[in-house]
Amino acid sequence: MRKYEENGILGINLRLTKGIIMKKKEKAAKNLRQIEQEYMEKVVLLFTVLMVSVFPLYYRNYYSDILTVKYQFCYIMIIAMAVLLLAVKISIYMIGKSQEQQKGIKEKFSWKGLSIPEWMILVFCTIAVISTFTSDYFFESFWGNEGRYSGLFLWILYGLMFALVSRLLKFKGWLMDIFLFSGAIVCILGILDYFHLDPLNFKVNIFEGHRDIFTSTIGNVNSFSAIALLYSGAAVTMFGMVTKKERFRTLMYGICTIITFMALYTSRSDNAFLGLAAIFAFLPFCLFRKKEGIVRYFAIIALFLTVGKVLALINTNFPDKVIGMDSISGAISTIPYLGYIVIAMWTGIGIIYWQSRNLSLKGKADLLEGEAHKGFLWAWAATLALALALAAFAMYDINFGNHAEKYGRFGNYLLWNDDWGTHRGFIWRIAIENYSRFSPVHKIFGYGPETFGIITKANNGYEMLNRYEEIYDNAHNGFLQYFITMGPIGLISYLGFLISSAWIMMKKCKTQPHVMAALLAAVGYAGQELVSIDQPVVMPLFLLLISMGNAACRTENMESGNTK
């Protein structure tokens, strides 16, 4: 009996000791996982900071290799991030080979936890792989060397960047502030180029006839307008969403808004105003939730028109000091009675803020504080729907009713023919004609990433040179480009990626200015993507901002206890 009791006591002690050891191991494993998470977050944060700050400003031999240099910077940074993250994971694994730790990692990166944007980008990259391996030009599809390097290699890296940043970045609002500060420098350099100033001597060795189509540290003016839209979308959103009590931030974001508007005007690219229209159309869904947001929206419009009027006066009085604005930028800046419109808008805004201040001083309810009536959002949605319907009618009336003259100078922008949009009408027509002749496999999966130029040179080379003395190696429409090169499934998954990301950000982070800034920046880029080219000069920032927005929403979920 005594022996049995001793064994029993010994057994209990052994079990207690074993339990204590297991708890210590579990705690050690948990600490290792925390250390691993912290280091991985730091690596991704460093990558993000370098991309939003250094990438736009980086160059080597001025404009002669600007596309190649940006491409190399992008893929080296993504690969370096991935390698460092792998090194962290291997190091932690070697320090403590805990089963609990492996289980924790497995649960974090399980397939079941993938979000809709992650599934969409995964499908897109899978289609890109299939398209490349079924292409008649595997090498060119993989590297994208016959276009602008946006082949399978770069898209796999884009997908990897999205997965890592959206999963591991601990989003900080100051990342968008750094993004805007760097963007202000990029925009100012472009504005100085418009005034025939070249502080960095970029244009010293450029042929005289080509000097005006390259600007800042970006290159072609269309690429410059695309990146300026990213900055403008972010600036106007943060300016619109901060309150009047945050005076310093209001001033800083207001200055950034003015700089980006000047950059868009002086880029002289019509693409910019298509993207800006998308920003102005979407912005009220962020701002019209607050009373002050409604006033700020009209202040943003007033700023935009004021900048146009000031530039118009400079162009008129100092024509030899500027390149000169034409097309849409010239049309907006020379609207009849624009000066009176601007004065009237600023007078009205000033009266509202003056009245608001007086009420506050008297201890009464502030005119601009509090939530706005939901009717404003519904009214804007109805206005937007009506505007789209009128635009559709105008396009029909101009193209099928032959009434372009009724719409004045804007009639030419809606008249569809081969010459529309600097020959974009021609490019899109031959793109669809070429697609209709594809084999069944190519109709499903496309001809291969970045093979558009190969197709047009083979099938339309004589017509391009004979009519326009130009070779078109891109559809000048990002969505059409993906449809031709990666098929309908590729296009649908790309659109699904963009739309689902926007939906998640609007649903979960609609009250956070910095997250909405990332979304509106992406909206502006997507708007101009209808008539522009996706290339590694701007595209990495566009996808990075979407990744940052998704990361912010994931962080918001985890903080609120919802990890789904």
Coordinates of C-alpha atoms in Angstrom, one line a residue:
M1 CA 0.0 0.0 0.0
R2 CA 2.8 2.4 1.0
K3 CA 4.7 1.5 -2.2
Y4 CA 1.5 2.2 -4.3
E5 CA 1.1 5.6 -2.6
E6 CA 4.7 6.5 -3.3
N7 CA 4.4 5.5 -6.9
G8 CA 1.2 7.5 -7.2
I9 CA 2.9 10.6 -5.7
L10 CA 5.9 10.1 -8.0
G11 CA 3.5 9.8 -11.0
I12 CA 1.8 13.0 -10.1
N13 CA 5.1 14.8 -9.8
L14 CA 6.2 13.5 -13.1
R15 CA 3.0 14.6 -14.8
L16 CA 3.3 18.1 -13.2
T17 CA 6.9 18.4 -14.3
K18 CA 6.0 17.3 -17.8
G19 CA 3.2 19.8 -17.9
I20 CA 5.4 22.6 -16.7
I21 CA 8.0 21.7 -19.4
M22 CA 5.3 21.6 -22.1
K23 CA 4.0 25.0 -21.1
K24 CA 7.5 26.4 -21.2
K25 CA 8.0 25.0 -24.7
E26 CA 4.7 26.4 -25.8
K27 CA 5.6 29.8 -24.4
A28 CA 9.0 29.6 -26.1
A29 CA 7.4 28.6 -29.4
K30 CA 4.9 31.5 -29.0
N31 CA 7.8 33.9 -28.4
L32 CA 9.6 32.6 -31.4
R33 CA 6.5 33.1 -33.6
Q34 CA 6.2 36.7 -32.3
I35 CA 9.8 37.4 -33.0
E36 CA 9.4 35.9 -36.5
Q37 CA 6.3 38.0 -37.1
E38 CA 8.0 41.2 -35.9
Y39 CA 11.0 40.7 -38.2
M40 CA 8.9 39.9 -41.2
E41 CA 6.8 43.0 -40.6
K42 CA 9.9 45.1 -40.5
V43 CA 11.2 43.6 -43.7
V44 CA 7.9 44.3 -45.5
L45 CA 7.7 47.8 -44.0
L46 CA 11.2 48.6 -45.2
F47 CA 10.3 47.4 -48.7
T48 CA 7.2 49.6 -48.7
V49 CA 9.0 52.7 -47.5
L50 CA 11.7 52.3 -50.2
M51 CA 9.1 51.7 -52.9
V52 CA 6.9 54.7 -52.1
S53 CA 9.9 57.1 -51.5
V54 CA 12.9 56.1 -53.6
F55 CA 11.4 54.2 -56.6
P56 CA 9.6 57.2 -58.2
L57 CA 12.8 59.3 -57.9
Y58 CA 15.3 56.7 -58.9
Y59 CA 17.1 57.0 -62.3
R60 CA 20.6 56.2 -63.7
N61 CA 21.2 57.6 -67.2
Y62 CA 18.4 60.1 -67.4
Y63 CA 15.7 59.1 -69.9
S64 CA 17.9 56.8 -72.1
D65 CA 17.2 53.8 -69.8
I66 CA 14.4 55.1 -67.5
L67 CA 12.1 52.1 -68.3
T68 CA 14.8 49.5 -67.8
V69 CA 16.0 51.1 -64.6
K70 CA 12.6 51.3 -63.0
Y71 CA 11.9 47.7 -64.0
Q72 CA 15.2 46.5 -62.5
F73 CA 14.6 48.4 -59.3
C74 CA 11.2 46.9 -59.0
Y75 CA 12.1 43.3 -59.5
I76 CA 15.3 43.5 -57.4
M77 CA 13.3 45.0 -54.5
I78 CA 10.6 42.3 -54.6
I79 CA 13.1 39.5 -54.9
A80 CA 15.2 41.0 -52.0
M81 CA 12.1 41.2 -49.8
A82 CA 11.2 37.6 -50.5
V83 CA 14.7 36.4 -49.9
L84 CA 14.9 38.3 -46.6
L85 CA 11.6 36.9 -45.4
L86 CA 12.7 33.4 -46.3
A87 CA 15.9 34.0 -44.4
V88 CA 13.9 35.1 -41.3
K89 CA 11.7 32.0 -41.5
I90 CA 14.6 29.6 -41.9
S91 CA 16.5 31.3 -39.0
I92 CA 13.6 31.0 -36.6
Y93 CA 13.0 27.4 -37.7
M94 CA 16.6 26.5 -37.0
I95 CA 16.5 28.2 -33.5
G96 CA 13.5 26.3 -32.3
K97 CA 12.0 23.3 -34.2
S98 CA 8.7 23.5 -32.5
Q99 CA 5.7 21.6 -33.8
E100 CA 3.4 24.2 -32.3
Q101 CA 5.3 26.9 -34.3
Q102 CA 4.9 25.0 -37.5
K103 CA 1.2 24.6 -36.9
G104 CA 0.8 28.3 -36.2
I105 CA 2.6 29.2 -39.5
K106 CA 0.4 26.7 -41.4
E107 CA -2.8 28.1 -40.0
K108 CA -1.7 31.7 -40.9
F109 CA -1.1 30.9 -44.6
S110 CA -3.8 28.3 -45.1
W111 CA -5.7 28.3 -48.4
K112 CA -9.0 28.7 -46.5
G113 CA -7.9 32.1 -45.3
L114 CA -7.4 33.6 -48.8
S115 CA -9.4 36.8 -49.4
I116 CA -11.3 37.4 -52.7
P117 CA -8.6 39.8 -54.0
E118 CA -6.0 37.1 -53.2
W119 CA -8.0 34.5 -55.2
M120 CA -8.4 36.9 -58.1
I121 CA -4.7 37.7 -58.4
L122 CA -3.9 34.0 -58.0
V123 CA -6.3 33.2 -60.9
F124 CA -4.8 36.0 -63.0
C125 CA -1.2 34.8 -62.4
T126 CA -2.3 31.2 -63.2
I127 CA -3.8 32.3 -66.5
A128 CA -0.6 34.2 -67.2
V129 CA 1.4 31.0 -66.7
I130 CA -1.0 29.0 -69.0
S131 CA -1.0 31.8 -71.6
T132 CA 2.8 31.9 -71.6
F133 CA 3.2 28.1 -72.0
T134 CA 0.6 28.0 -74.8
S135 CA 2.0 31.0 -76.6
D136 CA 3.9 30.8 -79.9
Y137 CA 6.4 33.1 -78.3
F138 CA 7.3 31.6 -74.9
F139 CA 10.5 33.6 -74.3
E140 CA 8.9 36.9 -75.2
S141 CA 5.9 36.2 -73.1
F142 CA 8.0 35.2 -70.1
W143 CA 10.2 38.3 -70.1
G144 CA 8.0 40.8 -71.9
N145 CA 11.0 42.1 -73.8
E146 CA 8.9 42.8 -77.0
G147 CA 6.8 45.2 -75.0
R148 CA 7.4 47.0 -71.7
Y149 CA 8.7 44.1 -69.6
S150 CA 5.3 43.2 -68.2
G151 CA 5.7 39.5 -69.0
L152 CA 5.0 36.4 -66.8
F153 CA 8.2 37.0 -64.8
L154 CA 7.1 40.5 -63.6
W155 CA 3.5 39.5 -63.0
I156 CA 4.6 36.6 -60.8
L157 CA 6.6 39.1 -58.8
Y158 CA 3.6 41.5 -58.7
G159 CA 1.5 38.6 -57.3
L160 CA 4.2 37.8 -54.8
M161 CA 4.4 41.4 -53.7
F162 CA 0.6 41.6 -53.2
A163 CA 0.6 38.4 -51.2
L164 CA 3.4 39.4 -48.9
V165 CA 2.5 43.1 -48.4
S166 CA -1.3 42.5 -47.9
R167 CA -0.5 39.7 -45.4
L168 CA 2.5 41.0 -43.5
L169 CA 2.4 44.8 -43.6
K170 CA 1.3 46.5 -40.5
F171 CA -0.2 49.5 -42.2
K172 CA 0.8 53.0 -40.9
G173 CA -0.8 56.2 -41.9
W174 CA 2.6 57.9 -42.3
L175 CA 3.4 55.6 -45.2
M176 CA 0.9 57.6 -47.3
D177 CA 2.5 60.9 -46.0
I178 CA 5.9 59.7 -47.2
F179 CA 4.3 58.6 -50.5
L180 CA 2.9 62.2 -50.9
F181 CA 6.1 63.9 -50.0
S182 CA 8.1 61.9 -52.6
G183 CA 5.2 62.5 -55.0
A184 CA 5.4 66.3 -54.5
I185 CA 9.1 66.2 -55.6
V186 CA 8.2 64.2 -58.7
C187 CA 5.4 66.6 -59.5
I188 CA 7.5 69.7 -58.9
L189 CA 10.2 68.5 -61.3
G190 CA 7.5 68.0 -63.9
I191 CA 6.1 71.4 -63.4
L192 CA 9.5 73.0 -63.7
D193 CA 10.0 71.2 -67.0
Y194 CA 6.8 72.9 -68.2
F195 CA 8.4 76.2 -67.5
H196 CA 11.5 75.2 -69.6
L197 CA 13.5 74.7 -66.4
D198 CA 15.6 71.5 -66.1
P199 CA 17.2 71.5 -62.6
L200 CA 18.6 67.9 -63.0
N201 CA 19.7 68.4 -66.6
F202 CA 17.6 65.5 -67.9
K203 CA 17.0 67.1 -71.3
V204 CA 20.5 68.2 -72.2
N205 CA 21.1 65.3 -74.6
I206 CA 17.6 64.9 -75.9
F207 CA 16.6 65.7 -79.5
E208 CA 14.9 69.1 -79.6
G209 CA 11.6 67.7 -81.0
H210 CA 11.3 65.2 -78.2
R211 CA 12.1 67.3 -75.2
D212 CA 8.5 68.3 -74.4
I213 CA 7.2 64.7 -74.3
F214 CA 9.5 63.6 -71.4
T215 CA 9.4 65.0 -67.9
S216 CA 10.4 64.6 -64.3
T217 CA 12.1 61.4 -63.2
I218 CA 9.3 59.3 -64.9
G219 CA 9.8 59.7 -68.6
N220 CA 6.9 60.0 -71.1
V221 CA 4.3 62.6 -70.2
N222 CA 1.5 60.0 -70.2
S223 CA 3.4 58.0 -67.6
F224 CA 4.0 61.2 -65.7
S225 CA 0.3 61.9 -65.8
A226 CA -0.5 58.4 -64.6
I227 CA 1.8 58.7 -61.5
A228 CA 0.5 62.3 -60.9
L229 CA -3.0 60.8 -60.7
L230 CA -1.9 58.4 -57.9
Y231 CA -0.6 61.4 -56.0
S232 CA -3.6 63.5 -56.7
G233 CA -6.1 60.9 -55.7
A234 CA -4.3 60.5 -52.4
A235 CA -3.9 64.2 -51.8
V236 CA -7.5 65.2 -52.4
T237 CA -8.8 62.4 -50.3
M238 CA -6.7 63.3 -47.3
F239 CA -7.4 67.0 -47.7
G240 CA -11.1 66.2 -47.9
M241 CA -11.3 63.9 -44.9
V242 CA -9.2 65.7 -42.3
T243 CA -11.2 68.2 -40.2
K244 CA -10.7 71.9 -39.9
K245 CA -9.3 71.4 -36.4
E246 CA -6.3 69.6 -37.9
R247 CA -4.9 72.8 -39.3
F248 CA -1.3 71.7 -40.1
R249 CA -2.5 68.5 -41.9
T250 CA -5.2 70.5 -43.8
L251 CA -2.5 72.9 -44.9
M252 CA 0.0 70.2 -46.0
Y253 CA -2.6 68.2 -47.9
G254 CA -4.0 71.3 -49.5
I255 CA -0.5 72.2 -50.7
C256 CA 0.0 68.7 -52.1
T257 CA -3.4 68.9 -53.8
I258 CA -2.4 72.2 -55.5
I259 CA 0.9 70.7 -56.6
T260 CA -0.7 67.6 -58.1
F261 CA -3.3 69.6 -59.9
M262 CA -0.6 71.7 -61.4
A263 CA 1.3 68.6 -62.5
L264 CA -1.8 67.2 -64.2
Y265 CA -2.5 70.4 -66.1
T266 CA 1.1 70.8 -67.2
S267 CA 1.5 67.1 -68.2
R268 CA -0.7 68.1 -71.2
S269 CA -2.0 64.6 -71.3
D270 CA -5.7 63.9 -71.9
N271 CA -5.3 60.6 -70.0
A272 CA -4.9 62.6 -66.8
F273 CA -8.4 64.2 -67.0
L274 CA -10.1 60.8 -67.6
G275 CA -8.5 59.6 -64.4
L276 CA -9.3 62.8 -62.6
A277 CA -12.9 62.5 -63.7
A278 CA -13.0 59.1 -62.0
I279 CA -11.5 60.5 -58.8
F280 CA -14.1 63.4 -58.7
A281 CA -16.9 60.9 -59.4
F282 CA -15.9 58.5 -56.7
L283 CA -14.7 61.0 -54.0
P284 CA -18.1 62.0 -52.8
F285 CA -18.7 58.5 -51.6
C286 CA -15.9 59.1 -49.1
L287 CA -16.6 62.8 -48.3
F288 CA -20.4 63.2 -48.3
R289 CA -20.7 61.2 -45.1
K290 CA -19.7 64.3 -43.1
K291 CA -21.0 67.8 -43.3
E292 CA -17.6 69.3 -43.6
G293 CA -16.7 66.7 -46.3
I294 CA -19.3 68.1 -48.6
V295 CA -17.8 71.6 -48.3
R296 CA -14.3 70.3 -48.7
Y297 CA -15.4 68.6 -52.0
F298 CA -16.4 71.9 -53.5
A299 CA -13.2 73.4 -52.1
I300 CA -11.3 70.7 -54.1
I301 CA -13.2 71.6 -57.2
A302 CA -12.5 75.3 -56.6
L303 CA -8.8 74.5 -56.2
F304 CA -8.7 72.6 -59.4
L305 CA -10.4 75.4 -61.4
T306 CA -8.2 78.1 -59.6
V307 CA -5.0 76.3 -60.7
G308 CA -6.3 76.1 -64.3
K309 CA -7.1 79.8 -64.3
V310 CA -3.7 80.8 -62.9
L311 CA -1.9 78.6 -65.4
A312 CA -4.0 80.1 -68.2
L313 CA -3.0 83.7 -67.1
I314 CA 0.7 82.6 -67.1
N315 CA 0.4 81.1 -70.5
T316 CA -1.2 84.3 -71.9
N317 CA 1.2 86.7 -70.3
F318 CA 4.4 84.7 -70.6
P319 CA 4.0 82.4 -73.7
D320 CA 7.8 82.2 -74.3
K321 CA 8.4 80.8 -70.7
V322 CA 6.1 77.8 -71.0
I323 CA 5.5 74.8 -73.2
G324 CA 1.8 75.7 -73.5
M325 CA -1.4 73.8 -72.7
D326 CA -3.6 72.4 -75.4
S327 CA -6.4 69.8 -75.7
I328 CA -8.5 69.2 -72.6
S329 CA -6.1 71.0 -70.2
G330 CA -6.3 74.1 -72.5
A331 CA -10.1 73.8 -72.8
I332 CA -10.7 73.6 -69.1
S333 CA -8.3 76.5 -68.2
T334 CA -10.0 78.8 -70.8
I335 CA -13.7 78.1 -69.9
P336 CA -15.7 81.3 -70.4
Y337 CA -16.1 83.4 -67.1
L338 CA -13.9 80.9 -65.3
G339 CA -12.5 83.7 -63.1
Y340 CA -16.0 84.7 -61.9
I341 CA -16.9 81.1 -61.3
V342 CA -13.8 80.6 -59.1
I343 CA -14.5 83.8 -57.1
A344 CA -18.1 82.8 -56.6
M345 CA -17.1 79.4 -55.3
W346 CA -14.5 80.6 -52.9
T347 CA -16.8 83.3 -51.6
G348 CA -19.5 80.7 -50.8
I349 CA -17.0 78.4 -49.1
G350 CA -15.6 81.3 -47.1
I351 CA -19.1 82.4 -45.9
I352 CA -19.8 78.8 -44.8
Y353 CA -16.6 78.6 -42.8
W354 CA -17.0 82.1 -41.3
Q355 CA -20.6 81.2 -40.2
S356 CA -19.3 78.0 -38.7
R357 CA -16.6 79.8 -36.7
N358 CA -19.1 82.4 -35.4
L359 CA -21.5 79.7 -34.2
S360 CA -18.6 77.9 -32.4
L361 CA -17.6 81.1 -30.7
K362 CA -21.1 81.6 -29.4
G363 CA -21.2 78.1 -28.0
K364 CA -23.8 76.9 -30.5
A365 CA -23.7 73.8 -32.6
D366 CA -21.0 74.0 -35.3
L367 CA -22.5 74.2 -38.7
L368 CA -19.9 71.7 -40.1
E369 CA -19.7 69.1 -37.4
G370 CA -21.5 65.8 -37.5
E371 CA -22.8 63.4 -40.0
A372 CA -24.4 64.5 -43.2
H373 CA -27.9 63.3 -44.3
K374 CA -27.7 60.1 -46.3
G375 CA -29.7 61.9 -49.0
F376 CA -26.6 63.6 -50.2
L377 CA -25.0 60.3 -51.0
W378 CA -28.1 59.1 -52.8
A379 CA -28.4 62.5 -54.7
W380 CA -24.8 62.2 -55.8
A381 CA -25.3 58.6 -57.0
A382 CA -28.4 59.7 -59.0
T383 CA -26.4 62.6 -60.4
L384 CA -23.6 60.3 -61.4
A385 CA -26.0 57.9 -63.1
L386 CA -27.7 60.8 -65.0
A387 CA -24.3 62.1 -66.1
L388 CA -23.3 58.6 -67.4
A389 CA -26.6 58.3 -69.2
L390 CA -26.2 61.7 -70.9
A391 CA -22.6 60.8 -71.9
A392 CA -23.9 57.6 -73.4
F393 CA -26.6 59.5 -75.3
A394 CA -24.1 62.1 -76.5
M395 CA -21.8 59.3 -77.9
Y396 CA -24.7 57.7 -79.7
D397 CA -25.9 61.1 -81.1
I398 CA -22.4 62.0 -82.3
N399 CA -21.5 58.6 -83.8
F400 CA -24.9 57.4 -85.2
G401 CA -26.8 60.7 -85.4
N402 CA -23.9 62.6 -87.0
H403 CA -24.4 65.6 -84.7
A404 CA -20.9 66.2 -83.5
E405 CA -21.2 70.0 -84.3
K406 CA -23.8 70.4 -81.6
Y407 CA -21.3 69.6 -78.9
G408 CA -18.6 72.1 -79.9
R409 CA -15.0 71.3 -79.2
F410 CA -16.0 68.4 -77.0
G411 CA -17.7 66.7 -79.9
N412 CA -14.3 65.5 -81.3
Y413 CA -13.6 63.6 -78.1
L414 CA -16.6 61.4 -78.5
L415 CA -16.5 60.9 -82.2
W416 CA -15.4 57.3 -82.8
N417 CA -13.1 56.6 -85.7
D418 CA -9.6 55.3 -86.4
D419 CA -8.1 58.7 -85.6
W420 CA -9.9 59.0 -82.2
G421 CA -7.6 59.4 -79.2
T422 CA -4.3 59.8 -81.2
H423 CA -5.1 56.7 -83.3
R424 CA -6.4 54.6 -80.4
G425 CA -9.5 54.0 -82.4
F426 CA -7.3 52.3 -85.0
I427 CA -5.3 50.3 -82.4
W428 CA -8.5 49.0 -80.7
R429 CA -10.1 48.1 -84.1
I430 CA -7.1 46.0 -85.3
A431 CA -6.8 44.4 -81.8
I432 CA -10.4 43.1 -82.0
E433 CA -9.9 42.0 -85.6
N434 CA -6.7 40.1 -84.7
Y435 CA -8.4 38.4 -81.7
S436 CA -11.3 37.2 -84.0
R437 CA -8.6 35.3 -86.0
F438 CA -7.0 33.6 -82.9
S439 CA -7.1 29.8 -82.4
P440 CA -9.6 28.5 -79.8
V441 CA -6.8 28.1 -77.2
H442 CA -5.6 31.7 -77.7
K443 CA -9.1 33.0 -77.6
I444 CA -9.4 31.5 -74.1
F445 CA -6.0 32.1 -72.7
G446 CA -4.7 35.0 -74.9
Y447 CA -1.7 35.2 -77.1
G448 CA 0.8 35.5 -74.3
P449 CA 1.8 38.4 -72.0
E450 CA 3.3 41.4 -73.8
T451 CA 2.9 39.9 -77.3
F452 CA 0.5 42.6 -78.6
G453 CA 3.4 44.2 -80.6
I454 CA 4.3 40.8 -82.1
I455 CA 0.7 40.4 -83.3
T456 CA 0.4 43.8 -84.8
K457 CA 3.8 43.8 -86.5
A458 CA 2.9 40.4 -88.2
N459 CA -0.6 41.2 -89.2
N460 CA -0.8 45.0 -89.5
G461 CA 2.7 46.2 -90.0
Y462 CA 2.1 47.6 -93.5
E463 CA -1.1 49.3 -92.6
M464 CA 0.4 51.0 -89.5
L465 CA 3.4 52.3 -91.4
N466 CA 1.4 53.3 -94.4
R467 CA -1.3 55.2 -92.5
Y468 CA 0.5 56.6 -89.5
E469 CA 4.2 55.9 -89.9
E470 CA 4.1 54.3 -86.4
I471 CA 4.3 50.8 -84.9
Y472 CA 1.9 50.1 -82.1
D473 CA 3.2 47.5 -79.6
N474 CA 0.6 48.1 -77.0
A475 CA -3.2 48.4 -77.0
H476 CA -3.1 51.7 -75.2
N477 CA -5.9 50.3 -73.0
G478 CA -4.8 48.2 -70.1
F479 CA -8.0 46.2 -70.0
L480 CA -8.0 45.5 -73.8
Q481 CA -4.3 44.6 -73.5
Y482 CA -5.1 41.9 -71.0
F483 CA -8.1 40.6 -73.0
I484 CA -5.9 40.1 -76.1
T485 CA -2.8 38.8 -74.4
M486 CA -4.3 36.8 -71.5
G487 CA -7.9 36.1 -72.7
P488 CA -11.3 36.8 -71.2
I489 CA -10.6 34.9 -68.0
G490 CA -7.4 36.9 -67.4
L491 CA -9.3 40.2 -67.9
I492 CA -12.2 39.1 -65.6
S493 CA -9.8 38.1 -62.8
Y494 CA -7.9 41.4 -63.1
L495 CA -11.2 43.3 -62.9
G496 CA -12.3 41.1 -60.0
F497 CA -9.1 41.9 -58.2
L498 CA -9.6 45.6 -58.6
I499 CA -13.3 45.7 -57.7
S500 CA -13.0 43.3 -54.8
S501 CA -10.1 45.3 -53.3
A502 CA -12.1 48.5 -53.6
W503 CA -15.2 46.9 -52.1
I504 CA -13.2 45.6 -49.1
M505 CA -11.6 49.0 -48.5
M506 CA -14.9 50.9 -48.7
K507 CA -16.6 48.4 -46.5
K508 CA -14.1 48.1 -43.7
C509 CA -12.0 51.2 -43.7
K510 CA -14.2 54.0 -45.1
T511 CA -13.6 56.3 -42.2
Q512 CA -9.8 56.1 -42.4
P513 CA -8.4 58.9 -44.5
H514 CA -5.0 57.2 -45.3
V515 CA -6.7 54.0 -46.5
M516 CA -9.3 55.9 -48.6
A517 CA -6.3 57.9 -50.0
A518 CA -4.8 54.6 -51.3
L519 CA -8.1 53.6 -52.8
L520 CA -8.8 57.0 -54.6
A521 CA -5.2 56.9 -55.9
A522 CA -5.9 53.5 -57.4
V523 CA -9.3 54.7 -58.8
G524 CA -7.6 57.6 -60.6
Y525 CA -5.0 55.2 -62.2
A526 CA -7.7 52.7 -63.2
G527 CA -9.6 55.5 -64.9
Q528 CA -6.7 56.5 -67.1
E529 CA -5.9 52.8 -67.7
L530 CA -8.7 52.8 -70.2
V531 CA -6.5 54.8 -72.6
S532 CA -3.0 54.2 -71.3
I533 CA -0.2 51.6 -71.0
D534 CA 0.6 49.6 -67.9
Q535 CA 4.4 49.5 -67.5
P536 CA 6.8 49.1 -64.6
V537 CA 7.4 52.9 -64.3
V538 CA 4.0 53.4 -62.5
M539 CA 2.3 50.0 -62.3
P540 CA 4.3 48.8 -59.2
L541 CA 3.1 51.7 -57.2
F542 CA -0.5 51.2 -58.3
L543 CA -0.4 47.6 -57.2
L544 CA 1.5 48.4 -54.0
L545 CA -1.2 51.0 -52.9
I546 CA -3.9 48.3 -53.4
S547 CA -1.7 45.9 -51.4
M548 CA -1.4 48.5 -48.6
G549 CA -5.1 49.1 -48.6
N550 CA -5.8 45.3 -48.2
A551 CA -3.2 45.1 -45.5
A552 CA -4.9 48.0 -43.6
C553 CA -8.3 46.2 -43.8
R554 CA -6.7 43.0 -42.5
T555 CA -5.1 44.9 -39.6
E556 CA -8.4 46.5 -38.8
N557 CA -10.1 43.0 -38.7
M558 CA -7.4 41.6 -36.4
E559 CA -7.7 44.6 -34.0
S560 CA -11.5 44.2 -33.8
G561 CA -11.2 40.5 -33.2
N562 CA -12.5 39.4 -36.6
T563 CA -9.8 37.4 -38.4
K564 CA -12.0 36.1 -41.2

